[in-house]
Short mmCIF file of C-alpha atoms in Angstrom, two decimals:
data_model
loop_
_atom_site.label_atom_id
_atom_site.label_comp_id
_atom_site.label_asym_id
_atom_site.label_seq_id
_atom_site.Cartn_x
_atom_site.Cartn_y
_atom_site.Cartn_z
CA MET A 1 -51.41 6.90 98.26
CA GLY A 2 -49.43 10.25 98.51
CA THR A 3 -46.94 9.29 101.22
CA LYS A 4 -46.27 6.03 99.48
CA LEU A 5 -45.34 8.08 96.26
CA THR A 6 -43.52 10.42 98.38
CA LYS A 7 -41.43 7.37 100.01
CA THR A 8 -40.92 5.98 96.53
CA ARG A 9 -39.60 8.91 95.23
CA TRP A 10 -37.18 9.64 97.93
CA LYS A 11 -36.10 6.08 97.76
CA LEU A 12 -35.29 6.56 94.07
CA THR A 13 -33.57 9.77 94.84
CA GLY A 14 -31.62 8.01 97.33
CA SER A 15 -30.60 5.31 95.16
CA TYR A 16 -29.46 7.46 92.55
CA LEU A 17 -27.73 9.74 94.74
CA VAL A 18 -25.74 6.56 96.29
CA SER A 19 -24.89 5.67 92.97
CA ILE A 20 -23.24 9.13 92.10
CA LEU A 21 -21.28 9.21 95.39
CA ILE A 22 -20.05 5.69 94.52
CA ILE A 23 -18.96 6.55 91.04
CA VAL A 24 -17.27 9.55 92.47
CA PHE A 25 -15.43 7.81 95.08
CA ILE A 26 -14.17 5.36 92.50
CA VAL A 27 -13.24 8.14 90.22
CA LEU A 28 -11.56 10.09 92.71
CA ILE A 29 -9.44 6.88 93.71
CA VAL A 30 -8.50 5.89 90.10
CA ASN A 31 -7.61 9.54 89.56
CA THR A 32 -5.33 9.51 92.21
CA LEU A 33 -3.47 6.53 91.33
CA ILE A 34 -3.02 7.67 87.64
CA LEU A 35 -1.54 10.83 88.87
CA VAL A 36 0.49 9.30 91.24
CA PHE A 37 1.82 6.99 88.53
CA LEU A 38 2.35 9.81 86.05
CA LEU A 39 4.42 11.74 88.58
CA ILE A 40 6.73 8.92 89.17
CA ASN A 41 6.70 8.01 85.66
CA GLN A 42 7.49 11.70 84.55
CA HIS A 43 10.00 11.91 87.24
CA THR A 44 11.89 8.85 86.10
CA ASN A 45 11.73 10.01 82.75
CA ASN A 46 13.01 13.39 83.53
CA VAL A 47 15.86 12.28 85.62
CA GLY A 48 17.01 9.93 82.85
CA GLU A 49 16.55 12.60 80.14
CA GLY A 50 18.07 14.96 82.37
CA GLU A 51 20.98 13.21 83.51
CA GLN A 52 22.12 12.57 79.61
CA ASN A 53 22.29 16.39 78.92
CA SER A 54 22.77 17.89 82.53
CA ALA A 55 25.72 19.65 83.68
CA GLU A 56 25.85 17.46 86.66
CA ARG A 57 26.48 14.61 84.55
CA PHE A 58 29.01 16.29 82.52
CA THR A 59 31.05 17.46 85.73
CA ARG A 60 30.95 14.02 87.05
CA HIS A 61 32.34 12.64 83.55
CA PHE A 62 35.07 15.28 83.26
CA SER A 63 37.59 13.51 85.51
CA HIS A 64 38.02 11.49 82.47
CA TYR A 65 40.01 14.34 80.60
CA LEU A 66 42.22 14.59 83.65
CA ALA A 67 45.62 12.62 84.24
CA LEU A 68 48.51 12.72 86.42
CA ASP A 69 52.04 13.72 84.95
CA ASP A 70 55.05 12.91 87.94
CA GLY A 71 51.95 13.44 90.37
CA GLU A 72 50.96 16.66 88.60
CA PRO A 73 47.40 16.96 87.25
CA ILE A 74 46.88 17.68 83.50
CA LEU A 75 43.77 18.65 81.45
CA SER A 76 43.71 16.88 78.08
CA GLN A 77 43.31 18.57 74.77
CA GLU A 78 39.72 16.73 74.46
CA GLY A 79 39.04 18.09 77.90
CA GLN A 80 39.39 21.66 76.57
CA GLU A 81 37.38 20.84 73.45
CA ALA A 82 34.76 19.68 75.65
CA LEU A 83 34.65 22.74 77.80
CA GLN A 84 34.64 25.12 74.75
CA ASN A 85 31.88 23.10 73.34
CA TYR A 86 30.00 23.09 76.48
CA GLY A 87 30.46 26.92 77.17
CA ALA A 88 32.01 26.16 80.22
CA TRP A 89 35.00 27.18 82.12
CA PHE A 90 37.44 24.80 84.58
CA GLN A 91 39.29 25.34 87.89
CA LEU A 92 41.46 22.83 89.87
CA LEU A 93 41.85 23.00 93.37
CA ASP A 94 44.38 21.21 95.77
CA GLU A 95 43.34 19.62 99.11
CA ASN A 96 43.63 23.42 100.77
CA GLY A 97 41.27 24.65 98.02
CA VAL A 98 43.92 26.59 96.12
CA VAL A 99 43.66 26.93 92.35
CA VAL A 100 46.51 25.18 90.81
CA ASP A 101 45.29 24.86 87.30
CA SER A 102 42.67 26.71 85.24
CA PHE A 103 41.15 26.98 81.87
CA LEU A 104 38.76 29.73 80.46
CA ALA A 105 38.03 30.77 84.26
CA PRO A 106 36.80 34.73 84.49
CA ASP A 107 38.99 37.04 85.96
CA THR A 108 36.32 37.26 88.71
CA ALA A 109 36.85 33.63 89.84
CA SER A 110 38.34 32.96 93.25
CA ASN A 111 42.06 31.58 93.59
CA LYS A 112 41.32 29.78 96.81
CA TYR A 113 37.91 28.33 98.20
CA THR A 114 37.26 27.18 101.76
CA PRO A 115 34.87 24.48 101.99
CA MET A 116 31.95 26.97 102.94
CA ASP A 117 32.78 28.91 99.83
CA LEU A 118 32.30 25.80 97.85
CA VAL A 119 28.99 24.94 99.53
CA HIS A 120 27.98 28.40 98.98
CA LYS A 121 29.12 28.31 95.42
CA TYR A 122 27.62 24.94 94.80
CA LYS A 123 24.11 26.23 96.15
CA TYR A 124 23.97 29.79 94.55
CA MET A 125 24.82 31.62 91.43
CA ASP A 126 27.50 33.97 91.63
CA ASP A 127 26.93 37.62 90.66
CA GLU A 128 28.17 36.90 86.95
CA PHE A 129 25.37 34.00 86.67
CA ASN A 130 27.70 31.38 86.77
CA THR A 131 26.50 27.92 88.12
CA TYR A 132 29.04 26.01 90.00
CA PHE A 133 29.53 22.05 89.71
CA ILE A 134 31.98 20.64 91.59
CA GLY A 135 33.85 17.10 91.00
CA ALA A 136 36.92 15.15 92.54
CA PHE A 137 39.84 13.75 90.81
CA GLU A 138 42.54 11.48 92.81
CA SER A 139 43.46 13.82 95.57
CA PHE A 140 42.23 16.92 94.04
CA SER A 141 39.05 18.62 93.45
CA TYR A 142 37.90 20.70 90.27
CA ILE A 143 34.93 23.39 89.65
CA VAL A 144 33.20 23.38 86.27
CA GLY A 145 31.44 26.77 85.92
CA ILE A 146 28.48 27.31 83.30
CA PRO A 147 27.52 31.01 82.88
CA TYR A 148 23.77 31.15 82.23
CA SER A 149 23.25 27.46 82.82
CA ASP A 150 19.70 26.28 81.88
CA ASP A 151 20.25 23.94 85.07
CA HIS A 152 18.61 25.58 88.12
CA ARG A 153 19.07 24.65 91.80
CA TYR A 154 16.39 24.89 94.38
CA VAL A 155 17.09 24.40 98.37
CA PHE A 156 14.03 23.45 100.49
CA THR A 157 13.60 21.19 103.45
CA VAL A 158 10.90 18.20 103.81
CA ASN A 159 9.52 17.27 106.98
CA SER A 160 8.07 13.81 106.42
CA GLU A 161 5.41 14.04 108.89
CA THR A 162 4.10 17.42 107.82
CA VAL A 163 4.43 16.11 104.04
CA VAL A 164 1.85 13.28 104.91
CA SER A 165 -0.37 15.39 107.25
CA PHE A 166 -0.72 18.05 104.49
CA LEU A 167 -1.56 15.34 101.83
CA SER A 168 -4.23 13.71 104.23
CA GLU A 169 -5.52 17.15 104.60
CA ALA A 170 -5.62 17.83 101.05
CA LEU A 171 -7.05 14.40 100.09
CA LEU A 172 -9.76 14.98 102.88
CA THR A 173 -10.63 18.39 101.72
CA ILE A 174 -10.80 17.07 98.16
CA ILE A 175 -13.15 14.20 98.96
CA LEU A 176 -15.46 16.71 100.98
CA ILE A 177 -15.74 19.04 98.47
CA ASP A 178 -16.23 16.40 95.52
CA THR A 179 -18.99 14.85 97.70
CA ALA A 180 -20.28 18.00 98.25
CA ILE A 181 -20.39 18.82 94.60
CA ALA A 182 -21.83 15.17 93.69
CA CYS A 183 -24.54 15.64 96.33
CA GLY A 184 -25.74 18.70 94.76
CA ILE A 185 -25.44 17.74 91.13
CA GLY A 186 -27.06 14.31 92.35
CA LEU A 187 -29.98 15.96 93.98
CA LEU A 188 -30.59 18.21 90.82
CA PHE A 189 -30.42 15.46 88.53
CA SER A 190 -32.13 12.61 90.52
CA ALA A 191 -34.95 15.14 91.23
CA LYS A 192 -35.41 15.82 87.51
CA LEU A 193 -35.21 12.10 86.74
CA THR A 194 -37.42 11.00 89.50
CA LYS A 195 -39.94 13.40 89.19
CA PRO A 196 -41.31 11.83 85.53
CA ILE A 197 -40.69 8.26 87.40
CA GLN A 198 -43.28 9.53 90.30
CA ALA A 199 -45.72 10.36 87.63
CA ILE A 200 -45.61 7.07 86.04
CA ILE A 201 -45.99 5.15 89.38
CA GLU A 202 -48.86 7.49 89.99
CA ARG A 203 -50.40 6.76 86.49
CA ILE A 204 -50.19 3.13 86.83
CA SER A 205 -51.64 3.23 90.16
CA GLN A 206 -54.58 5.33 88.51
CA LEU A 207 -54.82 2.89 86.05
CA LYS A 208 -55.19 0.13 88.67
CA ASN A 209 -57.99 1.91 90.28
CA ARG A 210 -59.75 2.37 86.79
CA ASN A 211 -59.32 5.65 86.12
CA PHE A 212 -58.70 5.72 82.55
CA LYS A 213 -58.78 9.64 82.06
CA GLN A 214 -56.29 10.81 79.50
CA GLN A 215 -53.13 12.80 81.08
CA HIS A 216 -50.50 14.76 79.44
CA PHE A 217 -47.18 15.18 81.41
CA LYS A 218 -45.61 19.00 80.86
CA LYS A 219 -42.13 17.80 80.47
CA PRO A 220 -41.83 14.40 79.98
CA GLY A 221 -38.38 14.37 78.63
CA ILE A 222 -36.90 11.00 77.79
CA TYR A 223 -40.18 9.37 79.35
CA HIS A 224 -42.16 10.64 76.62
CA SER A 225 -42.89 7.34 74.77
CA VAL A 226 -43.53 5.68 78.17
CA PHE A 227 -46.45 8.38 78.88
CA SER A 228 -47.62 7.88 75.61
CA ASN A 229 -47.81 4.17 75.90
CA LEU A 230 -49.58 4.53 79.41
CA ASN A 231 -52.25 6.91 77.27
CA ASP A 232 -52.48 3.96 74.88
CA VAL A 233 -52.97 1.47 77.41
CA SER A 234 -55.41 3.62 79.09
CA ASP A 235 -57.25 3.82 75.95
CA THR A 236 -57.37 0.06 75.46
CA LEU A 237 -58.40 -0.51 79.13
CA LYS A 238 -61.23 1.62 79.06
CA LYS A 239 -62.42 0.12 75.73
CA HIS A 240 -62.17 -3.53 77.28
CA GLU A 241 -64.00 -2.19 80.61
CA ALA A 242 -66.58 -0.77 78.42
CA GLU A 243 -66.80 -4.32 76.08
CA GLN A 244 -66.81 -5.85 79.46
CA HIS A 245 -69.87 -3.92 80.87
CA LYS A 246 -71.58 -4.30 77.66
CA LEU A 247 -70.85 -7.97 77.46
CA GLU A 248 -72.23 -8.38 81.38
CA LYS A 249 -75.06 -6.53 80.51
CA LEU A 250 -76.07 -8.88 77.43
CA ARG A 251 -75.14 -11.55 79.39
CA ASN A 252 -77.35 -10.64 82.07
CA GLU A 253 -80.14 -9.98 79.88
CA TRP A 254 -79.50 -13.47 78.05
CA ILE A 255 -79.59 -15.32 81.44
CA SER A 256 -82.96 -13.30 82.12
CA ASN A 257 -84.31 -14.47 78.53
CA VAL A 258 -83.18 -18.11 79.05
CA SER A 259 -84.29 -18.19 82.56
CA HIS A 260 -87.91 -16.80 81.14
CA ASP A 261 -87.56 -19.33 78.37
CA LEU A 262 -86.78 -22.23 80.41
CA LYS A 263 -89.81 -21.47 82.83
CA THR A 264 -92.35 -22.04 80.12
CA PRO A 265 -91.10 -25.48 78.59
CA LEU A 266 -90.20 -26.75 82.39
CA ALA A 267 -93.88 -25.75 83.20
CA SER A 268 -95.03 -27.66 80.34
CA ILE A 269 -93.07 -30.76 81.21
CA TYR A 270 -93.98 -30.36 84.78
CA GLY A 271 -97.94 -29.91 84.15
CA TYR A 272 -98.03 -32.79 81.58
CA GLY A 273 -95.91 -34.96 83.53
CA GLU A 274 -98.65 -34.48 86.47
CA LEU A 275 -101.40 -35.40 84.01
CA LEU A 276 -99.68 -38.45 82.76
CA LYS A 277 -100.17 -39.73 86.43
CA GLY A 278 -103.61 -39.57 86.39
CA ASP A 279 -105.90 -42.64 85.60
CA ASP A 280 -108.34 -40.78 83.62
CA VAL A 281 -105.99 -39.93 80.66
CA SER A 282 -106.74 -41.71 77.38
CA GLN A 283 -104.13 -43.30 75.03
CA GLU A 284 -104.46 -40.55 72.59
CA GLU A 285 -103.91 -38.07 75.57
CA ARG A 286 -100.77 -39.68 76.96
CA ILE A 287 -99.01 -39.77 73.49
CA ASP A 288 -99.85 -35.97 73.05
CA TYR A 289 -98.66 -35.20 76.54
CA ALA A 290 -95.40 -37.55 75.81
CA GLU A 291 -95.01 -35.27 72.37
CA VAL A 292 -95.46 -31.93 74.38
CA ILE A 293 -92.74 -33.08 76.87
CA GLU A 294 -90.59 -34.65 74.20
CA ARG A 295 -90.52 -31.06 72.22
CA GLN A 296 -90.07 -28.98 75.21
CA SER A 297 -87.14 -31.25 76.26
CA SER A 298 -85.57 -31.13 73.03
CA TYR A 299 -85.80 -27.21 73.31
CA ILE A 300 -83.92 -27.39 76.66
CA GLN A 301 -81.48 -29.46 75.08
CA GLN A 302 -80.90 -27.29 72.14
CA LEU A 303 -80.64 -24.18 74.49
CA ILE A 304 -77.69 -25.89 76.71
CA GLU A 305 -76.12 -26.90 73.47
CA ASP A 306 -76.05 -23.66 71.93
CA PHE A 307 -75.00 -21.91 75.28
CA ASN A 308 -72.18 -24.56 75.59
CA LEU A 309 -71.06 -23.86 71.97
CA THR A 310 -71.04 -20.31 72.39
CA MET A 311 -68.92 -20.44 75.33
CA ARG A 312 -66.13 -22.62 73.65
CA LEU A 313 -66.31 -20.38 70.55
CA ARG A 314 -65.91 -17.41 72.81
CA SER A 315 -62.98 -19.00 74.71
CA GLN A 316 -61.23 -20.54 71.66
CA GLN A 317 -61.53 -23.89 73.25
CA MET A 318 -62.91 -25.54 70.25
CA PRO A 319 -60.29 -27.00 67.85
CA LEU A 320 -61.67 -27.08 64.25
CA GLN A 321 -61.53 -30.56 62.40
CA LEU A 322 -60.10 -29.07 59.15
CA LYS A 323 -60.75 -31.15 55.96
CA GLU A 324 -59.94 -29.95 52.32
CA THR A 325 -63.35 -28.98 50.73
CA ARG A 326 -64.75 -27.97 47.37
CA MET A 327 -66.82 -25.11 48.60
CA GLU A 328 -69.38 -24.81 45.92
CA PRO A 329 -70.71 -28.24 45.91
CA PHE A 330 -70.63 -28.10 49.70
CA VAL A 331 -72.63 -24.81 49.66
CA ARG A 332 -75.19 -26.29 46.78
CA GLU A 333 -75.72 -29.46 49.06
CA LEU A 334 -76.42 -27.32 51.82
CA VAL A 335 -79.10 -25.30 49.79
CA ILE A 336 -80.69 -28.53 48.76
CA ASP A 337 -80.69 -30.29 52.33
CA VAL A 338 -82.80 -27.01 53.59
CA LEU A 339 -85.40 -27.45 50.47
CA ASN A 340 -85.85 -30.89 51.20
CA GLU A 341 -86.68 -30.04 54.74
CA PRO A 342 -90.62 -30.37 54.91
CA ALA A 343 -90.94 -27.07 56.60
CA TYR A 344 -88.99 -25.37 53.60
CA LYS A 345 -89.92 -27.35 50.82
CA GLU A 346 -92.20 -24.56 49.38
CA ALA A 347 -89.26 -21.73 50.19
CA SER A 348 -87.86 -19.81 47.49
CA ILE A 349 -84.02 -20.46 47.63
CA THR A 350 -81.68 -20.16 44.54
CA PHE A 351 -78.11 -20.77 44.26
CA THR A 352 -75.26 -19.41 41.88
CA GLY A 353 -71.66 -20.91 41.69
CA LYS A 354 -68.76 -18.74 40.05
CA ALA A 355 -65.76 -20.94 41.53
CA PRO A 356 -66.46 -24.59 40.82
CA GLN A 357 -62.55 -25.56 41.40
CA LEU A 358 -62.38 -23.58 44.74
CA THR A 359 -61.17 -25.72 47.68
CA ARG A 360 -60.51 -24.62 51.47
CA GLN A 361 -59.59 -26.19 54.52
CA VAL A 362 -62.76 -25.97 56.87
CA ASP A 363 -64.65 -27.98 59.68
CA GLN A 364 -67.57 -28.90 57.68
CA HIS A 365 -69.87 -29.61 60.69
CA LEU A 366 -69.23 -26.18 62.17
CA LEU A 367 -69.10 -24.56 58.67
CA LYS A 368 -72.61 -26.18 57.73
CA ARG A 369 -74.01 -24.94 61.15
CA GLY A 370 -73.05 -21.58 60.63
CA LEU A 371 -74.53 -21.01 56.87
CA LEU A 372 -77.72 -22.79 57.93
CA ASN A 373 -77.87 -20.49 60.80
CA PHE A 374 -77.98 -17.58 57.94
CA LEU A 375 -80.40 -19.38 55.84
CA TYR A 376 -82.57 -20.13 58.77
CA ASN A 377 -82.62 -16.68 59.94
CA ALA A 378 -83.59 -15.36 56.63
CA LEU A 379 -86.46 -17.63 56.09
CA ILE A 380 -87.63 -17.64 59.84
CA HIS A 381 -87.77 -14.13 60.27
CA ASN A 382 -89.42 -13.15 57.29
CA LYS A 383 -93.11 -13.60 55.93
CA GLU A 384 -94.10 -16.11 53.54
CA GLY A 385 -92.88 -15.83 50.07
CA VAL A 386 -89.87 -14.27 50.78
CA SER A 387 -86.87 -15.12 48.22
CA VAL A 388 -83.38 -16.24 49.28
CA HIS A 389 -80.54 -16.11 47.03
CA VAL A 390 -76.96 -17.64 47.61
CA THR A 391 -73.70 -17.07 45.90
CA VAL A 392 -70.36 -18.52 46.14
CA THR A 393 -67.39 -16.80 44.51
CA SER A 394 -63.54 -17.45 44.95
CA THR A 395 -63.27 -14.74 47.70
CA PHE A 396 -66.80 -14.78 49.56
CA ILE A 397 -70.41 -16.38 50.25
CA PHE A 398 -73.37 -14.22 49.65
CA ILE A 399 -76.64 -14.85 51.13
CA GLU A 400 -79.23 -12.28 50.46
CA ASP A 401 -83.20 -12.04 51.02
CA ASN A 402 -85.95 -9.54 49.83
CA GLY A 403 -87.46 -9.85 53.37
CA GLU A 404 -88.77 -7.40 55.62
CA GLY A 405 -85.14 -6.05 56.94
CA ILE A 406 -83.73 -5.91 60.11
CA GLN A 407 -85.56 -3.15 62.32
CA GLY A 408 -83.26 -0.85 64.17
CA ASP A 409 -80.76 -2.76 66.02
CA VAL A 410 -78.43 -4.01 62.92
CA HIS A 411 -75.56 -3.03 65.01
CA GLN A 412 -76.43 -5.68 67.75
CA ILE A 413 -77.45 -8.44 65.73
CA PHE A 414 -74.18 -10.31 66.15
CA ASP A 415 -73.86 -9.50 69.86
CA ARG A 416 -73.91 -12.73 71.96
CA TYR A 417 -77.16 -13.23 74.06
CA TYR A 418 -78.99 -10.84 72.07
CA ARG A 419 -82.24 -11.44 70.22
CA GLY A 420 -83.77 -8.97 67.78
CA SER A 421 -86.78 -6.86 68.74
CA ASN A 422 -89.17 -8.53 66.12
CA THR A 423 -88.26 -12.03 67.20
CA THR A 424 -89.77 -12.02 70.37
CA THR A 425 -92.66 -14.18 69.13
CA ILE A 426 -90.21 -16.64 67.36
CA ASN A 427 -88.73 -19.86 69.42
CA GLY A 428 -84.88 -19.34 69.54
CA THR A 429 -82.21 -19.05 72.16
CA GLY A 430 -80.76 -15.64 70.55
CA LEU A 431 -77.37 -17.37 69.98
CA GLY A 432 -77.74 -18.31 66.37
CA MET A 433 -76.23 -15.14 64.72
CA ALA A 434 -73.29 -14.93 67.17
CA ILE A 435 -72.53 -18.56 66.72
CA ALA A 436 -72.52 -18.36 62.92
CA ARG A 437 -70.44 -15.26 62.92
CA ASP A 438 -67.91 -17.00 65.75
CA ILE A 439 -67.67 -20.01 63.27
CA MET A 440 -66.64 -18.03 60.17
CA GLU A 441 -64.26 -16.08 62.20
CA ALA A 442 -63.08 -19.44 63.51
CA HIS A 443 -62.40 -20.14 59.98
CA GLY A 444 -60.53 -16.93 59.37
CA ALA A 445 -63.77 -15.23 57.57
CA THR A 446 -65.10 -11.77 58.24
CA VAL A 447 -68.91 -11.31 58.37
CA GLU A 448 -70.53 -8.10 57.00
CA LEU A 449 -74.46 -7.66 57.33
CA THR A 450 -76.40 -4.88 55.65
CA SER A 451 -79.88 -4.51 55.99
CA GLN A 452 -82.77 -1.82 54.85
CA ILE A 453 -86.42 -2.02 56.23
CA GLY A 454 -88.99 -3.28 53.29
CA LYS A 455 -85.96 -4.22 50.99
CA GLY A 456 -84.25 -7.16 52.71
CA THR A 457 -80.89 -8.34 54.36
CA SER A 458 -77.57 -9.59 52.99
CA ILE A 459 -74.91 -10.96 54.61
CA LYS A 460 -71.40 -11.28 52.82
CA ILE A 461 -68.61 -13.95 54.28
CA SER A 462 -65.45 -12.82 52.74
CA PHE A 463 -62.42 -15.24 53.21
CA ASP A 464 -58.71 -14.31 53.36
#
């Protein structure tokens, strides 16, 4: 069991870890794409915005302020104003790099520039922090110098293979570092998450093996409700198992009692059947023997019918044939029927009705049987002279007697397959009270029994 749980835990840990790695990998790719997109977008925006206000753009378009007059270049008034507004100065060079015209140029500015001087000036600021920008007009060149310009130049060389190699190594390093971090975090969190899951699996296995002992996990975390429900399930299963053991015990006792009860009538049937075969049996004896066989057969039939009925009621496989019934006349007629039976014609049974208009949907046949079982139980299991009173109200039916009471086993009186300790000399299957209670419950009623030794027994059947 331990090895299996360990494998399950590592399997859960592995699944959780793989999911984290996949998430990290996806996030890494998405972030890289977003970063590249943002860089490209920023570069595009910067170029567009920078060119609009940059000295480079100002220099390229400065040629619009130049014109030729008899082959000589002239700086327009607008150009001079533009230079003043921009804070720049201007030099015009011929083909040999000689300055032929200037405007606002500092005294330190050169009068002649070689190609190397122009390259050097373009790349770097001079000692006065002037940044040089170069443009062309016809066969001339010109320089726009800007002191302390906000535009800065940085010169660097790029090897594409080196850049690709560096980026690859950097990306690989990032992936390895992120993977290591993800594995560490994944192991930490998966261990924390899977430990309670392992406990849950182990708890379920214990329940499967009928170990219903209460257990309390030290740090259930988010699984607190799960452990609480498992403990509730454990209690429920424990109760069900106890009920099952109790029911099994009672069933075995009932089978033992029924087997014992069947032996006597079967022995009588077998014995009297043998006697009927004899030639020296008189006609009167034959009739007596036949009556005994008939009576014993009827008892066996009743036993089997009670057994079938209690099984069907127990498994809820007996549909009720409901019919709208006025309860007070129904119960009154039932009491009258009992008094009309020869065996109970001297019985003391009184009736009180307090709900003449009360009607309910009931199965008349089953309800009659259940109420008769309660009445017969009160009459049969008490000495002669017992008084039984039946009351019908709008919410309950009350059957009480002033007999001997139930001796010490009130809590078991409705158990199936049970016969009271003071009923061993009375014929019966031991199912009458259980059947009566099940019939009432099938009608949505509850049965409450109270009894006191020497004072009698009362049964209250309450309807919803």
